[in-house]
XYZ file of C-alpha atoms in Angstrom:
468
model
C 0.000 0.000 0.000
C 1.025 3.109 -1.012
C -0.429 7.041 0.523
C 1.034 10.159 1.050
C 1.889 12.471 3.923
C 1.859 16.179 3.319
C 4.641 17.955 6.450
C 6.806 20.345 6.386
C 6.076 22.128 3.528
C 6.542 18.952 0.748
C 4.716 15.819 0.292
C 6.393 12.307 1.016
C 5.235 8.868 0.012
C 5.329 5.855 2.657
C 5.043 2.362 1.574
C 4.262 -0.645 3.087
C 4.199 -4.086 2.591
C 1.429 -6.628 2.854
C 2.577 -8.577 5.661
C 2.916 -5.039 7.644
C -0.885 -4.846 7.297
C -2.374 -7.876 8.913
C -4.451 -7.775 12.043
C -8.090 -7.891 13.697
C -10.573 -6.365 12.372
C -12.564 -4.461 14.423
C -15.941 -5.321 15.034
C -18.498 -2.818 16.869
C -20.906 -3.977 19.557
C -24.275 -4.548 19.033
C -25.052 -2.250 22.110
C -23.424 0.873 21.408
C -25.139 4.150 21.834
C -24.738 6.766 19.271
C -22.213 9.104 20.318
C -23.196 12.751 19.102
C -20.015 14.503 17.359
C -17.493 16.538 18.975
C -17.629 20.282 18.456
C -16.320 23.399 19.423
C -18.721 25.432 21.753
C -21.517 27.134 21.067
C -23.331 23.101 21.215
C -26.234 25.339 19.473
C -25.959 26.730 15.979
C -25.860 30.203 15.350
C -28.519 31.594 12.729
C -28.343 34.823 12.530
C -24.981 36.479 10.843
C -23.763 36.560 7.066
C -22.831 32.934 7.053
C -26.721 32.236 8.498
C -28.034 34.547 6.519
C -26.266 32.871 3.841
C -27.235 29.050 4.522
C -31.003 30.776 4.894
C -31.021 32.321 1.479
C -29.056 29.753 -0.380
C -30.651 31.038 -4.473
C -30.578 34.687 -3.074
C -28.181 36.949 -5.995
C -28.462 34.510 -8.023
C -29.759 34.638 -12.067
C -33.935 33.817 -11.883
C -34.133 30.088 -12.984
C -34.950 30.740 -16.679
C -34.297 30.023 -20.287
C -31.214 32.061 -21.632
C -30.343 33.040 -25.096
C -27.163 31.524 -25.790
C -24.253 31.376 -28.562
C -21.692 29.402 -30.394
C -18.272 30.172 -28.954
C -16.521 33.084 -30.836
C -12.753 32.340 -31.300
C -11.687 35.802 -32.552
C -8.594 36.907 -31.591
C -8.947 40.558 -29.685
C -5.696 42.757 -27.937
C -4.202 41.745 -24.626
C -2.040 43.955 -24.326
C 0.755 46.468 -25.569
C 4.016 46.200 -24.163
C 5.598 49.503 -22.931
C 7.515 51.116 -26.658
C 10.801 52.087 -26.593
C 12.211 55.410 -28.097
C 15.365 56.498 -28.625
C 17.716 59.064 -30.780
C 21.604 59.017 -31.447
C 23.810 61.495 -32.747
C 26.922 60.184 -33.959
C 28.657 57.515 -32.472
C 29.370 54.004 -33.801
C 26.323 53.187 -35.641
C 25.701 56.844 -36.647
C 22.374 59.191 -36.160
C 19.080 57.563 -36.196
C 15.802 56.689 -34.354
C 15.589 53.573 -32.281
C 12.538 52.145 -30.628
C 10.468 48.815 -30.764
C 6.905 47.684 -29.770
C 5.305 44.818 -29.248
C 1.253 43.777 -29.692
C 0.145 40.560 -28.163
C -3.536 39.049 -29.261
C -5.622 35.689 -27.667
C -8.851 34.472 -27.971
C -10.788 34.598 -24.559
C -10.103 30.832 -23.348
C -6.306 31.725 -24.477
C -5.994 28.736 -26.816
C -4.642 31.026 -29.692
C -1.936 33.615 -29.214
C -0.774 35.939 -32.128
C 2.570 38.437 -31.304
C 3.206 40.792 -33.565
C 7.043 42.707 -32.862
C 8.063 45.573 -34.697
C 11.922 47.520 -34.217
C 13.635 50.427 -36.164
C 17.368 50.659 -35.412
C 17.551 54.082 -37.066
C 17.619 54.320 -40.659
C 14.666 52.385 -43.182
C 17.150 49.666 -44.047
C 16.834 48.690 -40.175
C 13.452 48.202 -40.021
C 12.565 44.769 -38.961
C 9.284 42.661 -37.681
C 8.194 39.104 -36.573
C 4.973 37.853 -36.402
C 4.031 34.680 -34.454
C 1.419 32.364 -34.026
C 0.681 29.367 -31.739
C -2.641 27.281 -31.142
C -3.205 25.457 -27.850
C -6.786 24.221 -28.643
C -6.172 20.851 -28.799
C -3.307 18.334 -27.258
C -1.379 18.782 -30.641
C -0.231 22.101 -29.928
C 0.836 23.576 -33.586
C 1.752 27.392 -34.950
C 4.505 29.383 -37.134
C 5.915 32.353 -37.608
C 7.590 34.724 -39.841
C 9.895 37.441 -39.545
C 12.427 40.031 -41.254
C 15.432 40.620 -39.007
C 18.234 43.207 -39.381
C 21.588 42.768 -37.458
C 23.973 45.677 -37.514
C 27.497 45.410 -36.789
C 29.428 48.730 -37.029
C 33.763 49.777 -36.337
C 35.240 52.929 -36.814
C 38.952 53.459 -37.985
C 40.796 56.647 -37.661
C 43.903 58.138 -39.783
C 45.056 60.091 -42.920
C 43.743 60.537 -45.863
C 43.436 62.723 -49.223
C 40.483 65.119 -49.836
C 39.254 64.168 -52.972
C 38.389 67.816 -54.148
C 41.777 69.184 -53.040
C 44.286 66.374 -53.006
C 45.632 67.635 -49.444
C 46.218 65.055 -46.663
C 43.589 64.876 -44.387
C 42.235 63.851 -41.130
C 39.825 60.818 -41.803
C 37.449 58.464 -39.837
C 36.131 55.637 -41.711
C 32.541 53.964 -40.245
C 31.716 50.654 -41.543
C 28.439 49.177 -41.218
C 27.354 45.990 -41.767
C 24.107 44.285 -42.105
C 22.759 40.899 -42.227
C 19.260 40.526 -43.035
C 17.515 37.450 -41.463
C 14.553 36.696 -43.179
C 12.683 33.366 -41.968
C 9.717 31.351 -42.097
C 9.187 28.369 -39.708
C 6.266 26.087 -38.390
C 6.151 24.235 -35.300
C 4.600 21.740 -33.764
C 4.466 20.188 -29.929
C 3.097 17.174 -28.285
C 3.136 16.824 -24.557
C 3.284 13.460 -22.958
C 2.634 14.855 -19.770
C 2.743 17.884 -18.073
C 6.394 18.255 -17.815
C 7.241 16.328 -21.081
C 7.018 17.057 -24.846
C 7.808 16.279 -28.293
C 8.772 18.989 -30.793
C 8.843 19.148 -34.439
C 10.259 22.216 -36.081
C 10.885 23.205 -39.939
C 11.316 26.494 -41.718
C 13.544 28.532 -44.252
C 16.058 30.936 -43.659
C 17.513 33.326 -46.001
C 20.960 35.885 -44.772
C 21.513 38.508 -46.869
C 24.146 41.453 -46.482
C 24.796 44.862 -47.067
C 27.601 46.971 -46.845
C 28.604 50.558 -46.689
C 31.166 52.941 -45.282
C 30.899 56.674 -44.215
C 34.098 58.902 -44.774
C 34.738 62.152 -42.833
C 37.012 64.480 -44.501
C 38.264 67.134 -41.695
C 39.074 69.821 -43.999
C 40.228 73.437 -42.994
C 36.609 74.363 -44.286
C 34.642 72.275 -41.718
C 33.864 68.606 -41.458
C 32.659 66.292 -44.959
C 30.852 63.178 -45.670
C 30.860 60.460 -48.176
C 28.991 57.296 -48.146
C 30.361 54.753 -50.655
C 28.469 50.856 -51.496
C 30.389 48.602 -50.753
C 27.784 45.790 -52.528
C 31.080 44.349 -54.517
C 32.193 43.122 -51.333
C 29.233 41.680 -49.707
C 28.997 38.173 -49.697
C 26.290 36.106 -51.390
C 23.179 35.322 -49.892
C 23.099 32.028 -47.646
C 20.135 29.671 -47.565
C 19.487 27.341 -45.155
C 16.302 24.633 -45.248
C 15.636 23.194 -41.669
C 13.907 20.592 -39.918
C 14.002 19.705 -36.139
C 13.282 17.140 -33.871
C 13.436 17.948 -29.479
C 12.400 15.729 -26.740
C 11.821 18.418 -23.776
C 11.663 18.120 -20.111
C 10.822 20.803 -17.599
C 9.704 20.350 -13.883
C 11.411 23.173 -13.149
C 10.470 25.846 -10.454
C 11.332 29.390 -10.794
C 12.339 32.201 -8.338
C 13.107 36.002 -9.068
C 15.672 35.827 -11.289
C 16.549 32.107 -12.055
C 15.023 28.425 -11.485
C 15.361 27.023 -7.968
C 14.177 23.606 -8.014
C 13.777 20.855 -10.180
C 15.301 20.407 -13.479
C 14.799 20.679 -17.330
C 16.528 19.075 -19.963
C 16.428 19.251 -24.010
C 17.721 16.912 -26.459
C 17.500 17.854 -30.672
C 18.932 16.872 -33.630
C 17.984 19.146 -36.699
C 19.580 18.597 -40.394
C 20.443 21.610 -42.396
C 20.470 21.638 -46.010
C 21.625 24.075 -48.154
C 24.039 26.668 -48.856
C 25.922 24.395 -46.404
C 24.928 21.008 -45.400
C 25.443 19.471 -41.359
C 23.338 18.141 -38.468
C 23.471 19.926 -35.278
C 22.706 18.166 -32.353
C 21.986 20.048 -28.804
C 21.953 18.193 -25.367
C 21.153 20.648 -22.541
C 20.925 19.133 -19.230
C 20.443 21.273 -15.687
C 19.569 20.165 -12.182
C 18.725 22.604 -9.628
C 18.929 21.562 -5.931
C 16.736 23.675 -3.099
C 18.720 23.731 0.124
C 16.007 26.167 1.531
C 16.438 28.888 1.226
C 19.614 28.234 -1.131
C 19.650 26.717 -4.291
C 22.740 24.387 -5.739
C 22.704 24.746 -9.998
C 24.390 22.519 -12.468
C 24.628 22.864 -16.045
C 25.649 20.013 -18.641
C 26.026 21.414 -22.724
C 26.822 19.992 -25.900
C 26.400 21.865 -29.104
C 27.538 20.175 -32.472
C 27.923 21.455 -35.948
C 28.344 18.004 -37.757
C 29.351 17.899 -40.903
C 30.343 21.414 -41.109
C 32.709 23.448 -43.126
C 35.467 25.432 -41.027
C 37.293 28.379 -42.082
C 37.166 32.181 -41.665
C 33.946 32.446 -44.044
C 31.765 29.696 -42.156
C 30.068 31.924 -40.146
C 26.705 30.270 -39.625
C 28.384 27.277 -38.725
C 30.310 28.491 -35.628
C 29.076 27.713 -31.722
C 31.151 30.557 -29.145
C 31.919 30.379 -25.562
C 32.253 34.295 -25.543
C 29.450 35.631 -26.410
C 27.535 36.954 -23.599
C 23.571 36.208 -23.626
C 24.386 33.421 -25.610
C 23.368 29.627 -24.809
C 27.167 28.435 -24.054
C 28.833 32.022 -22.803
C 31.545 31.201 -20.369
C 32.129 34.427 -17.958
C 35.469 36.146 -17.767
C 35.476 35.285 -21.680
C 33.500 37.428 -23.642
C 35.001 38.441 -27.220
C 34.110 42.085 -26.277
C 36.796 42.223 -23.470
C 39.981 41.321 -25.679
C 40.833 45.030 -25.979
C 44.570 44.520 -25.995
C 46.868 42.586 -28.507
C 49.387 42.106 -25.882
C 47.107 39.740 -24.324
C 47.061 37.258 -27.650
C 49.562 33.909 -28.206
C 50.412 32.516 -32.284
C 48.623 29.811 -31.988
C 51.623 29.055 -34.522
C 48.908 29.684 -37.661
C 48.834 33.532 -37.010
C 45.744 33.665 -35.296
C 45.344 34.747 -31.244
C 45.425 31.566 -29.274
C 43.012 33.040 -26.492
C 40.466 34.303 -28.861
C 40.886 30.801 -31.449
C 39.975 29.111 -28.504
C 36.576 30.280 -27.957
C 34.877 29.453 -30.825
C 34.744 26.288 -33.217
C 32.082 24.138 -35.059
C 31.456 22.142 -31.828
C 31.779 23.556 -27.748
C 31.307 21.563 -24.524
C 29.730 23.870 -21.701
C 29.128 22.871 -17.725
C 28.790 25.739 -15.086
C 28.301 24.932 -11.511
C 25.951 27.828 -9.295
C 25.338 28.374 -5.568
C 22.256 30.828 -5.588
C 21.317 33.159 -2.451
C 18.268 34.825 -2.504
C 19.601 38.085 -1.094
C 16.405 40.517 -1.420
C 12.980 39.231 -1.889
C 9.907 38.536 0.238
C 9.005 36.995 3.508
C 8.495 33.713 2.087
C 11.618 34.177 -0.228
C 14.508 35.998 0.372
C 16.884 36.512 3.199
C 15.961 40.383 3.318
C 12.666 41.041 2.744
C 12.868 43.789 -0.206
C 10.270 42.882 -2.873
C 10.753 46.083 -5.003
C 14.434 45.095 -6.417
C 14.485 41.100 -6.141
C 18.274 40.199 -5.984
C 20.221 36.690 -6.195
C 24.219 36.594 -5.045
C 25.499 33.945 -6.752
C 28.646 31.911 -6.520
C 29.826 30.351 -9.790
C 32.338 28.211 -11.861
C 31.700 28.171 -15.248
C 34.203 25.860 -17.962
C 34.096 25.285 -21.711
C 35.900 23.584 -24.693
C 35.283 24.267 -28.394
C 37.122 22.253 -31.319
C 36.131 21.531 -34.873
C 36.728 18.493 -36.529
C 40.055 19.583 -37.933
C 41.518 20.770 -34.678
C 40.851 18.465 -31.510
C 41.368 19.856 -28.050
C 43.765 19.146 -25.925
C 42.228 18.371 -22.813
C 44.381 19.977 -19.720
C 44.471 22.633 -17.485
C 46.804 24.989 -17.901
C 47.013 28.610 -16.576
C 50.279 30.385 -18.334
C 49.926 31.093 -22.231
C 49.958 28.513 -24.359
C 49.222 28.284 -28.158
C 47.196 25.372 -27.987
C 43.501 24.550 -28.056
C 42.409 24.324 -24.475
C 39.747 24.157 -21.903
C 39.052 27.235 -20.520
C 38.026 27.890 -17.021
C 36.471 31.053 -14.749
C 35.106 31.442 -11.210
C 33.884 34.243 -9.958
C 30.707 36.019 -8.062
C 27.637 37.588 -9.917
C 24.792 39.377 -8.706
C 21.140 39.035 -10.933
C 18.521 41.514 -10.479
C 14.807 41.438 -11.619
C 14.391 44.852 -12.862
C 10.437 45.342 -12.353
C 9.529 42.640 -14.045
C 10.701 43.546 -17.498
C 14.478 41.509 -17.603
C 17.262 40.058 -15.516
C 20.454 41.815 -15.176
C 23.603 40.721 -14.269
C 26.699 42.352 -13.152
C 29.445 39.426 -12.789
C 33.296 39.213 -11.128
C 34.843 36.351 -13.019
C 38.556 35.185 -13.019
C 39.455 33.353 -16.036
C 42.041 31.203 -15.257
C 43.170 31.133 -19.102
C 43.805 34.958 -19.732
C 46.414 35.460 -17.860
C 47.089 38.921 -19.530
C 43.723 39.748 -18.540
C 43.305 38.820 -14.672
C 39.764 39.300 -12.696
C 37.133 42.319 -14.720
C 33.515 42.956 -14.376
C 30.920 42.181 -17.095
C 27.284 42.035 -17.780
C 24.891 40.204 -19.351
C 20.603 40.975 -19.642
C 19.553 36.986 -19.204
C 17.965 35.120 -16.617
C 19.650 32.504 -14.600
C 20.046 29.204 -16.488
């Protein structure tokens, strides 16, 4: 026999055996008396009050008892809500003067089995203008959709130096401002079945098209005042990759979450998904996390494998590269980020020309596994060592390591802490701080040491995620 004992805040499930449950029976006797119930005084019921009146007047409020007109359900989809837009202007700068903002328009039906987003973003000229539309229907256990969606990236650097002015010949200050684009346009369809309420099966397939575009701004500092010229640079842009997709994800998530990351339970994804195309590999994910609640305190482990297989390498295969320094990203390793290698003193020949510590990072296929110790620092009562519900804040102790290779280069799998040219693990531990900033994102301000830049030493960063 098997039942259930709810204490201390958690349920726990006894078992016992058969044997264990063998005895007398008990038999009453013939000549018992009726014993009247226990109860707390008064012995006489109370009938006056709003719970008599109540009990007295059981129909009273309610509808008459009638016929009622009634109506098929109507399914169409009406406004939930708009989130907050976003507005912005820049005047110079890297990425040069323009208008920024974004909105966002989220519809349902009233039972909430459809959901329609529609997201639109400027980035501050008409070439930037992007939008995704997306679509999901819960109505039945098949849970299907699709969406659609234009996408520009921009990625701008500015160089500085000497130059001719074209009009008069004479050397000239110069700043050159290069902007590139890559337009994602992409159509997918998806489809989910759950075997339970913490397990599901997903099926994904879509089209993706990257496109480029090119073009550099020249500022001619002239005794006369300040010139500039914007020059195409479509003859270098590369072509235009395609990609056809298809997906296949057994998901698990029994996960509980706090403020600013989960704090019990675990989750776990598994996919393979073929590309064909412009290039042709498999990539295969395996995400595994585990989150242990030592009440208040949570203990977090992280287990990643992403793998390009089948893919290209070389300086040109960008849509086939997995990073460990990119922050936001699904396999970022702190104290790593790309962004932070501001000095070429810090770099080793890898003995190909390229900088060891930034070679390192990136490759067709990475290895990720992070260990966390999470405090709940401000919160509420029921959470949180300091009851502070306006700014919800998690201290959290981590060590975070990662290994990328491709197939042409294997790692070499040691720890070392002094430069080296060689392909190897890299390592950071640190603390980081995550706040819940009103309910809109997660920020977090990190201290990492990474053990493998040893020109670099212990720095600060940032990243606006939640807690993995």
């Amino acid at each position: 026999m098997m039942y259930s004992v709810f204490g201390d805040g958690k349920y726990t499930v006894y078992g016992r055996a058969q044997d264990e449950l063998a005895g007398t029976p008990y038999t009453a006797p013939d000549r018992v008396a009726p014993s009247i119930a226990a109860i707390l005084p008064p012995s006489r019921s109370v009938d006056d009050g709003l719970v008599g009146n109540y009990l007295g007047d059981p129909l009273g409020g309610l509808p008459p008892d009638r016929a009622y007109e009634d109506s098929d359900y109507n399914a169409r989809l009406k406004l939930d809500y708009v989130a907050p837009p976003s507005v912005g202007v820049t005047a110079g700068g890297p990425f040069g003067s323009g208008v920024y903002g974004g909105i966002a328009f989220y519809f349902s039906d009233m039972l909430g089995n459809q959901n329609l987003t529609v997201v639109a973003q400027a980035q501050g000229t008409f070439k930037d203008i992007g939008g995704q539309v997306a679509y999901l229907n819960r109505e039945n256990r098949l849970n299907w959709g699709g969406m659609a969606g234009h996408i520009p990236v921009l990625y701008s650097s500015s160089f500085i130096g000497t130059g001719r002015d074209p009009d008069t010949g004479q050397p000239v200050d110069i700043i050159e401002q290069l902007r590139q684009r890559i337009y994602i346009d992409q159509v997918r369809g998806v489809a989910a079945y759950p075997f339970s309420t913490t397990r599901r099966l997903e099926l994904t397939g879509g089209f993706t098209r990257y496109g480029f575009d090119y073009e550099v701004d020249t500022y001619y500092f002239t005794p006369l005042g300040v010139r500039r010229e914007r020059t195409d640079l479509s003859q270098d842009e590369p072509d235009a990759v395609y990609f056809g997709t298809t997906g296949l994800a057994l998901v698990t998530d029994y996960s509980f979450f706090g403020f600013t990351s989960p704090i019990r339970g675990g989750r776990s994804r598994i996919e393979v998904s073929p590309y064909i195309g412009s290039e042709q590999f498999i990539r295969l994910q395996a995400d595994y996390r585990k989150y242990f609640f030592l009440e208040p305190f949570t203990v977090a482990f992280r287990g990643l494998h992403v793998g390009n297989y089948g893919a290209k390498t070389g300086e040109n295969q960008l849509f086939t590269r997995e990073y460990l320094g990119l922050a936001n990203s699904l396999g970022f390793v702190r104290g790593y980020s790309l962004t932070s290698f501001d000095d070429l003193g810090e770099c080793t020949n890898d003995g190909q020309g390229r900088c060891a510590e930034y070679q390192r990072l990136l490759g067709t296929r990475i290895g990720v596994a992070s260990l966390e110790f999470r405090v709940p620092l401000l919160g509420t009562d029921s959470f949180g060592l300091l009851n502070f519900p306006y700014l919800p804040t998690e201290l959290t102790f981590f060590a975070d390591g990662g290994v990328a290779w491709t197939a042409e280069e294997a790692p070499e799998l040691k720890f070392v802490t002094e430069r080296t040219g060689e392909r190897v693990p890299v390592f950071s531990t640190g603390v980081s701080t995550r706040f819940n900033m009103f309910g809109y994102l997660v920020l977090e301000i990190f201290y990492a040491h990474p053990f493998q830049r040893p020109g670099k030493g212990s720095h600060f960063g940032f990243q606006l995620i939640p807690g993995w």
